[in-house]
C-alpha positions as YAML, in Angstrom:
chain: A
units: angstrom
residues:
- id: 1
  name: MET
  ca: [-77.30, 98.31, 8.44]
- id: 2
  name: TRP
  ca: [-74.96, 101.29, 8.04]
- id: 3
  name: PRO
  ca: [-71.21, 101.10, 7.43]
- id: 4
  name: GLN
  ca: [-69.10, 101.73, 10.52]
- id: 5
  name: MET
  ca: [-65.87, 103.71, 10.47]
- id: 6
  name: ASP
  ca: [-62.80, 102.45, 12.33]
- id: 7
  name: ILE
  ca: [-61.86, 105.72, 14.04]
- id: 8
  name: GLY
  ca: [-62.37, 107.15, 17.49]
- id: 9
  name: VAL
  ca: [-64.25, 110.23, 16.33]
- id: 10
  name: GLY
  ca: [-67.73, 110.05, 14.87]
- id: 11
  name: LEU
  ca: [-69.89, 112.41, 12.92]
- id: 12
  name: LYS
  ca: [-73.63, 112.43, 12.36]
- id: 13
  name: ILE
  ca: [-75.23, 114.71, 9.78]
- id: 14
  name: ALA
  ca: [-78.94, 115.21, 9.07]
- id: 15
  name: ILE
  ca: [-80.10, 117.30, 6.13]
- id: 16
  name: GLU
  ca: [-83.57, 118.55, 5.21]
- id: 17
  name: ARG
  ca: [-84.84, 121.58, 3.36]
- id: 18
  name: GLY
  ca: [-87.72, 123.97, 3.76]
- id: 19
  name: ARG
  ca: [-88.60, 127.34, 5.19]
- id: 20
  name: LEU
  ca: [-86.92, 128.51, 8.37]
- id: 21
  name: GLU
  ca: [-87.81, 131.31, 10.72]
- id: 22
  name: ILE
  ca: [-84.84, 133.16, 12.15]
- id: 23
  name: SER
  ca: [-84.88, 134.58, 15.63]
- id: 24
  name: ASN
  ca: [-82.24, 135.44, 18.24]
- id: 25
  name: ILE
  ca: [-81.31, 134.18, 21.67]
- id: 26
  name: THR
  ca: [-79.22, 136.39, 23.93]
- id: 27
  name: SER
  ca: [-77.07, 135.33, 26.85]
- id: 28
  name: THR
  ca: [-74.42, 137.16, 28.86]
- id: 29
  name: PHE
  ca: [-71.85, 134.48, 27.99]
- id: 30
  name: LEU
  ca: [-72.46, 134.11, 24.23]
- id: 31
  name: GLY
  ca: [-74.12, 137.39, 23.41]
- id: 32
  name: GLN
  ca: [-76.72, 137.37, 20.64]
- id: 33
  name: GLN
  ca: [-76.97, 134.08, 18.71]
- id: 34
  name: PRO
  ca: [-79.18, 133.27, 15.70]
- id: 35
  name: PHE
  ca: [-81.85, 130.65, 16.35]
- id: 36
  name: LEU
  ca: [-83.41, 128.75, 13.44]
- id: 37
  name: VAL
  ca: [-86.91, 127.30, 13.84]
- id: 38
  name: GLY
  ca: [-89.03, 125.34, 11.41]
- id: 39
  name: GLU
  ca: [-90.08, 121.97, 10.04]
- id: 40
  name: PRO
  ca: [-86.64, 121.20, 8.50]
- id: 41
  name: THR
  ca: [-84.86, 121.54, 11.85]
- id: 42
  name: VAL
  ca: [-87.41, 119.30, 13.59]
- id: 43
  name: TYR
  ca: [-87.19, 116.71, 10.81]
- id: 44
  name: ALA
  ca: [-83.37, 116.73, 10.85]
- id: 45
  name: SER
  ca: [-83.23, 116.40, 14.64]
- id: 46
  name: ARG
  ca: [-85.52, 113.35, 14.47]
- id: 47
  name: LEU
  ca: [-83.32, 111.79, 11.78]
- id: 48
  name: LEU
  ca: [-80.23, 112.13, 14.00]
- id: 49
  name: SER
  ca: [-81.77, 109.76, 16.55]
- id: 50
  name: PHE
  ca: [-82.03, 106.83, 14.10]
- id: 51
  name: GLY
  ca: [-79.44, 104.07, 14.28]
- id: 52
  name: LYS
  ca: [-75.88, 104.17, 15.57]
- id: 53
  name: GLY
  ca: [-72.52, 105.10, 14.12]
- id: 54
  name: ASP
  ca: [-71.31, 107.58, 11.55]
- id: 55
  name: ARG
  ca: [-73.87, 108.52, 8.96]
- id: 56
  name: CYS
  ca: [-75.51, 111.19, 6.89]
- id: 57
  name: LEU
  ca: [-79.29, 111.03, 6.72]
- id: 58
  name: VAL
  ca: [-81.20, 113.08, 4.17]
- id: 59
  name: GLY
  ca: [-84.86, 114.01, 4.50]
- id: 60
  name: PRO
  ca: [-87.30, 113.56, 1.58]
- id: 61
  name: LYS
  ca: [-87.44, 117.23, 0.56]
- id: 62
  name: ALA
  ca: [-83.64, 117.48, 0.44]
- id: 63
  name: ALA
  ca: [-83.40, 114.10, -1.35]
- id: 64
  name: ALA
  ca: [-85.73, 115.35, -4.10]
- id: 65
  name: ASN
  ca: [-83.05, 117.88, -5.10]
- id: 66
  name: TRP
  ca: [-79.94, 115.90, -4.11]
- id: 67
  name: GLU
  ca: [-77.27, 116.43, -6.76]
- id: 68
  name: TYR
  ca: [-74.39, 114.48, -5.20]
- id: 69
  name: GLY
  ca: [-75.52, 110.95, -6.10]
- id: 70
  name: GLY
  ca: [-75.25, 107.84, -3.98]
- id: 71
  name: LEU
  ca: [-78.45, 108.06, -1.93]
- id: 72
  name: ASP
  ca: [-79.85, 104.78, -0.59]
- id: 73
  name: GLY
  ca: [-83.48, 104.54, 0.39]
- id: 74
  name: PRO
  ca: [-86.07, 105.54, 1.15]
- id: 75
  name: TYR
  ca: [-86.02, 104.05, 4.65]
- id: 76
  name: GLU
  ca: [-88.55, 104.63, 7.40]
- id: 77
  name: GLY
  ca: [-87.79, 105.48, 11.02]
- id: 78
  name: LYS
  ca: [-90.17, 105.43, 13.95]
- id: 79
  name: GLY
  ca: [-91.17, 108.82, 15.27]
- id: 80
  name: LYS
  ca: [-91.50, 110.04, 18.83]
- id: 81
  name: HIS
  ca: [-95.22, 109.23, 18.96]
- id: 82
  name: GLU
  ca: [-96.75, 105.85, 18.17]
- id: 83
  name: GLY
  ca: [-97.75, 105.52, 14.53]
- id: 84
  name: LEU
  ca: [-95.60, 108.47, 13.40]
- id: 85
  name: THR
  ca: [-92.81, 107.64, 10.96]
- id: 86
  name: TYR
  ca: [-90.16, 109.63, 9.13]
- id: 87
  name: ALA
  ca: [-88.93, 108.86, 5.62]
- id: 88
  name: TYR
  ca: [-85.22, 109.34, 5.01]
- id: 89
  name: TYR
  ca: [-82.36, 108.47, 2.70]
- id: 90
  name: PHE
  ca: [-78.87, 107.37, 3.62]
- id: 91
  name: TYR
  ca: [-75.72, 108.91, 2.14]
- id: 92
  name: PHE
  ca: [-72.33, 107.37, 2.93]
- id: 93
  name: TYR
  ca: [-69.59, 109.96, 3.26]
- id: 94
  name: ASP
  ca: [-65.85, 109.29, 3.29]
- id: 95
  name: LEU
  ca: [-63.84, 111.28, 5.82]
- id: 96
  name: ASP
  ca: [-60.41, 109.96, 4.82]
- id: 97
  name: ASP
  ca: [-59.46, 113.42, 3.55]
- id: 98
  name: PHE
  ca: [-60.17, 114.96, 6.98]
- id: 99
  name: TRP
  ca: [-58.71, 112.49, 9.50]
- id: 100
  name: ALA
  ca: [-55.27, 110.90, 9.61]
- id: 101
  name: ASP
  ca: [-54.40, 107.78, 11.62]
...
């Protein structure tokens, strides 16, 4: 369904927009780290579990304001619970500028 890249390194990206709440988590190793919570992070994490291979999946709120062109969809992915689905769009990105053979 999605194009596959012929390289040893893969990259998955999930994008959604909305309100986030910002908090902090503190550990002795990392110190204080920002922690983002909200519907967009949950939606994006669900999108990352769909399919295999390199891809960029865009949630419906982000797709409504997508200015980069080239979105395919909408598609529908099964959610964690029976009967729950997530709408998403697919955006093919070209990493030739970042990786050399």
